[in-house]
Amino acid sequence: MATIGIMDSGSGGLSVLKEIVRLLPADKFLYYSDNANCPYGEKSAEFIQKRCREIVSDFLAQGADAVVIACNTATAAAIAELRKEWPDVPFVGMEPAVKPAALGTKTGVIGVLATAGTLKASKYLDTRDHYAGDVKVVERVGRGFVELVESLQLGGHLAEATVRESLEPLLRAGADTIVLGCTHYPFLLPVLEKVAGPDVRFIDPAPAAARQLVRMLDSRGIAHSQPHDPALQDVTIKSSGQSETARRLLSLIW
Ligand code: DGL
């Protein structure tokens, strides 16, 4: 079985882990939440690169066969550097799902919710310019979303008011398809759907990242479990701050 290292600035990457274990139920997972430094959204690319290098070194020392950067912000800031530093290690990053959103919209307007770091990174801007075509793309930072998830406020008045503030400009612009460009945001999906109403579709890129991981393991001949195997739930959580949030979220999604 394979050992997979998965990292995020906090607990958001658990939304990606959830999709990965659907495909690889009996593999071993090392999850790192850098929550002492969360959020990454406004941090410099240099700082994020340094943290990613330290966390990846730790995964490799524990025998990781592959690494998932389950954070859009860290993918944009650091994955190219990581691939250069460890050319033999399979890395999977998070891609903002502009392509499926642009193909699926009926109004011709799509929304992207992400961190400030992701929205200004050339990785995102290149993807958007390549796939948007004639579709109008409206972007907003999910202001306060990461903090809501890290404090486990996944519903209620504050969550709804916070979500409404960033989501309404996208709805007013006519977006019918909205990309969740930060791995924390899927935990707020029930609130996002409540505020947006039934005519708006949200796209979470986590299932595509999970499929990409399996393709990468296969192409490198790394043995792994299959979706029908019994789940081992072999997840070790480490964090730079307190680990309670990640553990509680993990028990919620399992
Ligand atoms: N979950 C992360 C992302 O996908 C990071 C959010 C943050 O730390 O600002 O962008």
Tab-separated table of C-alpha atoms and ligand atoms in Angstrom:
chain	number	residue	atom	x	y	z
A	1	MET	CA	0.000	0.000	0.000
A	2	ALA	CA	1.079	3.571	-0.595
A	3	THR	CA	1.847	6.254	1.975
A	4	ILE	CA	0.459	9.647	0.962
A	5	GLY	CA	1.429	12.962	2.577
A	6	ILE	CA	-1.323	15.601	2.455
A	7	MET	CA	-0.818	19.163	3.623
A	8	ASP	CA	-2.773	22.387	3.986
A	9	SER	CA	-2.501	25.643	5.905
A	10	GLY	CA	-5.107	24.149	8.248
A	11	SER	CA	-7.983	21.708	8.113
A	12	GLY	CA	-9.207	22.598	4.605
A	13	GLY	CA	-7.184	19.807	3.015
A	14	LEU	CA	-9.394	17.290	4.806
A	15	SER	CA	-11.991	18.039	2.108
A	16	VAL	CA	-9.430	16.624	-0.353
A	17	LEU	CA	-8.495	13.695	1.901
A	18	LYS	CA	-12.183	12.770	1.959
A	19	GLU	CA	-12.217	12.379	-1.838
A	20	ILE	CA	-8.885	10.537	-1.864
A	21	VAL	CA	-10.024	7.866	0.606
A	22	ARG	CA	-13.020	7.117	-1.629
A	23	LEU	CA	-10.516	5.927	-4.248
A	24	LEU	CA	-7.759	4.689	-1.917
A	25	PRO	CA	-9.571	3.403	1.188
A	26	ALA	CA	-6.801	1.217	2.571
A	27	ASP	CA	-3.689	3.305	2.046
A	28	LYS	CA	-1.794	5.198	4.719
A	29	PHE	CA	-2.266	8.976	5.068
A	30	LEU	CA	-0.098	11.532	6.829
A	31	TYR	CA	-2.038	14.795	7.197
A	32	TYR	CA	-0.254	18.011	8.153
A	33	SER	CA	-2.197	21.088	9.221
A	34	ASP	CA	0.038	24.173	9.384
A	35	ASN	CA	-2.560	25.887	11.523
A	36	ALA	CA	-0.044	27.867	13.580
A	37	ASN	CA	0.507	29.797	10.316
A	38	CYS	CA	-3.077	29.752	9.020
A	39	PRO	CA	-4.304	31.520	6.933
A	40	TYR	CA	-1.778	31.328	4.081
A	41	GLY	CA	-3.990	33.582	1.934
A	42	GLU	CA	-2.186	36.840	2.695
A	43	LYS	CA	1.309	35.387	3.347
A	44	SER	CA	4.278	35.858	0.980
A	45	ALA	CA	5.125	33.177	-1.583
A	46	GLU	CA	8.603	32.866	0.018
A	47	PHE	CA	7.126	32.078	3.423
A	48	ILE	CA	4.742	29.486	1.982
A	49	GLN	CA	7.548	27.869	-0.039
A	50	LYS	CA	9.678	27.561	3.102
A	51	ARG	CA	6.852	25.942	5.090
A	52	CYS	CA	6.031	23.560	2.225
A	53	ARG	CA	9.673	22.463	1.959
A	54	GLU	CA	9.797	21.732	5.698
A	55	ILE	CA	6.525	19.805	5.676
A	56	VAL	CA	7.405	17.813	2.540
A	57	SER	CA	10.822	16.894	4.032
A	58	ASP	CA	8.985	15.557	7.066
A	59	PHE	CA	6.588	13.492	4.885
A	60	LEU	CA	9.493	12.016	2.938
A	61	ALA	CA	11.353	11.177	6.152
A	62	GLN	CA	8.214	9.223	7.164
A	63	GLY	CA	8.275	7.282	3.887
A	64	ALA	CA	5.675	9.145	1.805
A	65	ASP	CA	5.397	7.803	-1.767
A	66	ALA	CA	3.488	10.856	-3.016
A	67	VAL	CA	2.516	14.303	-1.728
A	68	VAL	CA	-0.737	16.195	-2.171
A	69	ILE	CA	-0.567	19.962	-1.688
A	70	ALA	CA	-4.230	20.158	-0.641
A	71	CYS	CA	-4.224	23.934	-0.642
A	72	ASN	CA	-4.790	26.155	-3.663
A	73	THR	CA	-2.727	28.971	-2.175
A	74	ALA	CA	0.277	26.736	-1.456
A	75	THR	CA	-0.028	25.037	-4.855
A	76	ALA	CA	0.116	28.416	-6.594
A	77	ALA	CA	3.026	29.625	-4.457
A	78	ALA	CA	5.163	26.519	-4.109
A	79	ILE	CA	4.431	23.447	-6.234
A	80	ALA	CA	6.816	24.416	-9.061
A	81	GLU	CA	9.655	24.842	-6.515
A	82	LEU	CA	8.824	21.547	-4.819
A	83	ARG	CA	8.859	19.676	-8.128
A	84	LYS	CA	12.247	21.210	-8.921
A	85	GLU	CA	13.661	20.249	-5.536
A	86	TRP	CA	12.284	16.671	-5.538
A	87	PRO	CA	11.950	15.680	-9.207
A	88	ASP	CA	11.347	12.012	-8.340
A	89	VAL	CA	8.452	12.649	-5.954
A	90	PRO	CA	4.919	12.649	-7.423
A	91	PHE	CA	3.214	15.899	-6.367
A	92	VAL	CA	-0.480	16.632	-6.847
A	93	GLY	CA	-1.734	20.197	-6.439
A	94	MET	CA	-5.093	21.932	-6.493
A	95	GLU	CA	-6.241	23.432	-9.813
A	96	PRO	CA	-9.053	25.995	-9.759
A	97	ALA	CA	-11.799	24.335	-11.806
A	98	VAL	CA	-12.266	27.159	-14.323
A	99	LYS	CA	-12.477	24.761	-17.271
A	100	PRO	CA	-15.489	22.680	-16.141
A	101	ALA	CA	-17.186	25.833	-14.868
A	102	ALA	CA	-16.727	27.629	-18.201
A	103	LEU	CA	-18.052	24.581	-20.071
A	104	GLY	CA	-21.079	24.238	-17.773
A	105	THR	CA	-22.353	27.809	-17.406
A	106	LYS	CA	-25.652	28.767	-19.057
A	107	THR	CA	-25.541	32.455	-18.158
A	108	GLY	CA	-22.018	32.899	-19.533
A	109	VAL	CA	-20.829	34.128	-16.141
A	110	ILE	CA	-18.831	32.061	-13.651
A	111	GLY	CA	-17.631	32.957	-10.169
A	112	VAL	CA	-14.380	32.027	-8.491
A	113	LEU	CA	-14.067	32.120	-4.704
A	114	ALA	CA	-10.472	31.795	-3.498
A	115	THR	CA	-7.839	33.417	-1.301
A	116	ALA	CA	-6.071	36.652	-2.265
A	117	GLY	CA	-2.852	34.644	-2.745
A	118	THR	CA	-4.491	32.279	-5.251
A	119	LEU	CA	-6.286	35.010	-7.198
A	120	LYS	CA	-3.131	37.016	-7.830
A	121	ALA	CA	-0.866	34.037	-8.638
A	122	SER	CA	0.217	33.539	-12.242
A	123	LYS	CA	-0.766	29.848	-11.983
A	124	TYR	CA	-4.417	30.841	-11.508
A	125	LEU	CA	-4.314	33.762	-13.961
A	126	ASP	CA	-2.857	31.528	-16.695
A	127	THR	CA	-5.515	28.841	-16.108
A	128	ARG	CA	-8.290	31.442	-16.184
A	129	ASP	CA	-7.024	33.109	-19.346
A	130	HIS	CA	-6.563	29.762	-21.043
A	131	TYR	CA	-9.972	28.242	-20.273
A	132	ALA	CA	-12.425	31.105	-19.759
A	133	GLY	CA	-12.811	31.960	-23.478
A	134	ASP	CA	-15.883	34.161	-23.903
A	135	VAL	CA	-17.149	33.399	-20.429
A	136	LYS	CA	-17.057	36.257	-17.942
A	137	VAL	CA	-15.158	35.391	-14.731
A	138	VAL	CA	-16.020	37.229	-11.520
A	139	GLU	CA	-13.618	36.696	-8.617
A	140	ARG	CA	-13.977	37.267	-4.901
A	141	VAL	CA	-11.926	36.379	-1.848
A	142	GLY	CA	-14.009	34.310	0.557
A	143	ARG	CA	-13.406	36.848	3.303
A	144	GLY	CA	-13.494	35.142	6.727
A	145	PHE	CA	-14.350	31.688	5.301
A	146	VAL	CA	-11.091	30.032	6.421
A	147	GLU	CA	-11.520	31.442	9.932
A	148	LEU	CA	-15.081	30.064	10.088
A	149	VAL	CA	-13.902	26.570	9.182
A	150	GLU	CA	-10.917	26.653	11.531
A	151	SER	CA	-13.254	27.625	14.365
A	152	LEU	CA	-15.764	24.935	13.299
A	153	GLN	CA	-18.545	27.464	12.671
A	154	LEU	CA	-19.949	25.626	9.668
A	155	GLY	CA	-23.505	26.960	10.013
A	156	GLY	CA	-25.565	29.550	11.877
A	157	HIS	CA	-25.955	33.322	11.658
A	158	LEU	CA	-22.298	34.341	11.529
A	159	ALA	CA	-21.437	31.761	8.863
A	160	GLU	CA	-24.424	32.840	6.771
A	161	ALA	CA	-23.676	36.567	7.037
A	162	THR	CA	-19.977	36.024	6.234
A	163	VAL	CA	-20.744	33.827	3.233
A	164	ARG	CA	-23.407	36.233	1.959
A	165	GLU	CA	-20.986	39.146	1.845
A	166	SER	CA	-18.548	37.462	-0.555
A	167	LEU	CA	-21.117	35.466	-2.495
A	168	GLU	CA	-23.663	38.182	-3.294
A	169	PRO	CA	-21.446	40.150	-5.714
A	170	LEU	CA	-21.021	36.941	-7.767
A	171	LEU	CA	-24.770	36.285	-7.770
A	172	ARG	CA	-25.540	39.901	-8.723
A	173	ALA	CA	-23.106	39.569	-11.653
A	174	GLY	CA	-25.192	36.596	-12.897
A	175	ALA	CA	-22.845	33.718	-12.045
A	176	ASP	CA	-24.652	30.354	-12.224
A	177	THR	CA	-21.528	28.251	-11.636
A	178	ILE	CA	-19.056	28.980	-8.865
A	179	VAL	CA	-15.623	27.449	-8.424
A	180	LEU	CA	-14.516	26.735	-4.861
A	181	GLY	CA	-10.860	27.717	-5.230
A	182	CYS	CA	-9.829	27.067	-1.628
A	183	THR	CA	-9.954	23.688	0.068
A	184	HIS	CA	-11.544	25.125	3.204
A	185	TYR	CA	-14.635	26.332	1.333
A	186	PRO	CA	-16.337	22.930	0.678
A	187	PHE	CA	-16.947	22.684	4.426
A	188	LEU	CA	-19.244	25.703	4.015
A	189	LEU	CA	-21.150	24.188	1.092
A	190	PRO	CA	-24.498	23.841	2.935
A	191	VAL	CA	-24.369	27.570	3.788
A	192	LEU	CA	-23.179	28.549	0.298
A	193	GLU	CA	-26.039	26.560	-1.252
A	194	LYS	CA	-28.581	28.051	1.130
A	195	VAL	CA	-27.488	31.613	0.308
A	196	ALA	CA	-27.159	31.010	-3.457
A	197	GLY	CA	-30.397	29.090	-3.973
A	198	PRO	CA	-31.098	26.085	-6.192
A	199	ASP	CA	-30.035	27.571	-9.548
A	200	VAL	CA	-26.364	27.934	-8.716
A	201	ARG	CA	-23.888	25.058	-8.986
A	202	PHE	CA	-20.659	24.918	-6.964
A	203	ILE	CA	-17.617	23.054	-8.243
A	204	ASP	CA	-15.161	21.498	-5.797
A	205	PRO	CA	-11.919	20.431	-7.534
A	206	ALA	CA	-11.110	17.798	-4.879
A	207	PRO	CA	-12.517	14.764	-6.783
A	208	ALA	CA	-10.385	15.695	-9.818
A	209	ALA	CA	-7.295	16.006	-7.605
A	210	ALA	CA	-7.999	12.565	-6.101
A	211	ARG	CA	-8.277	11.029	-9.597
A	212	GLN	CA	-5.029	12.754	-10.592
A	213	LEU	CA	-3.281	11.207	-7.566
A	214	VAL	CA	-4.390	7.707	-8.589
A	215	ARG	CA	-3.232	8.315	-12.186
A	216	MET	CA	0.153	9.462	-10.880
A	217	LEU	CA	0.576	6.423	-8.603
A	218	ASP	CA	-0.330	4.137	-11.498
A	219	SER	CA	2.025	5.828	-13.936
A	220	ARG	CA	4.903	5.394	-11.451
A	221	GLY	CA	4.023	1.796	-10.606
A	222	ILE	CA	3.270	2.580	-6.936
A	223	ALA	CA	0.965	-0.091	-5.464
A	224	HIS	CA	-2.233	1.175	-3.823
A	225	SER	CA	-5.641	0.012	-2.643
A	226	GLN	CA	-8.826	-0.057	-4.763
A	227	PRO	CA	-12.207	1.621	-4.110
A	228	HIS	CA	-13.832	-1.702	-3.152
A	229	ASP	CA	-11.186	-2.541	-0.502
A	230	PRO	CA	-12.283	-2.311	3.150
A	231	ALA	CA	-11.378	1.052	4.705
A	232	LEU	CA	-8.434	1.026	7.101
A	233	GLN	CA	-8.856	4.691	8.124
A	234	ASP	CA	-5.114	4.947	8.613
A	235	VAL	CA	-4.747	8.723	9.032
A	236	THR	CA	-2.076	10.338	11.195
A	237	ILE	CA	-2.702	14.014	11.867
A	238	LYS	CA	0.101	16.397	12.765
A	239	SER	CA	-0.211	20.141	13.167
A	240	SER	CA	1.958	23.128	13.968
A	241	GLY	CA	-0.737	24.482	16.327
A	242	GLN	CA	-3.503	22.744	18.267
A	243	SER	CA	-4.856	19.665	16.496
A	244	GLU	CA	-8.425	19.643	17.855
A	245	THR	CA	-10.073	21.248	14.760
A	246	ALA	CA	-8.558	18.779	12.310
A	247	ARG	CA	-9.555	15.836	14.490
A	248	ARG	CA	-13.117	17.081	14.901
A	249	LEU	CA	-13.511	17.810	11.199
A	250	LEU	CA	-12.099	14.421	10.360
A	251	SER	CA	-14.678	12.744	12.589
A	252	LEU	CA	-17.405	14.844	10.926
A	253	ILE	CA	-16.470	13.759	7.402
A	254	TRP	CA	-15.902	10.119	8.291
B	1	DGL	N1	-7.044	25.930	2.194
B	1	DGL	C1	-6.174	26.809	1.567
B	1	DGL	C2	-6.437	27.060	0.099
B	1	DGL	O1	-6.875	26.190	-0.547
B	1	DGL	C3	-5.605	27.951	2.323
B	1	DGL	C4	-6.465	28.987	2.872
B	1	DGL	C5	-5.637	29.925	3.689
B	1	DGL	O2	-4.856	29.449	4.502
B	1	DGL	O3	-5.738	31.135	3.479
B	1	DGL	O4	-6.192	28.092	-0.436
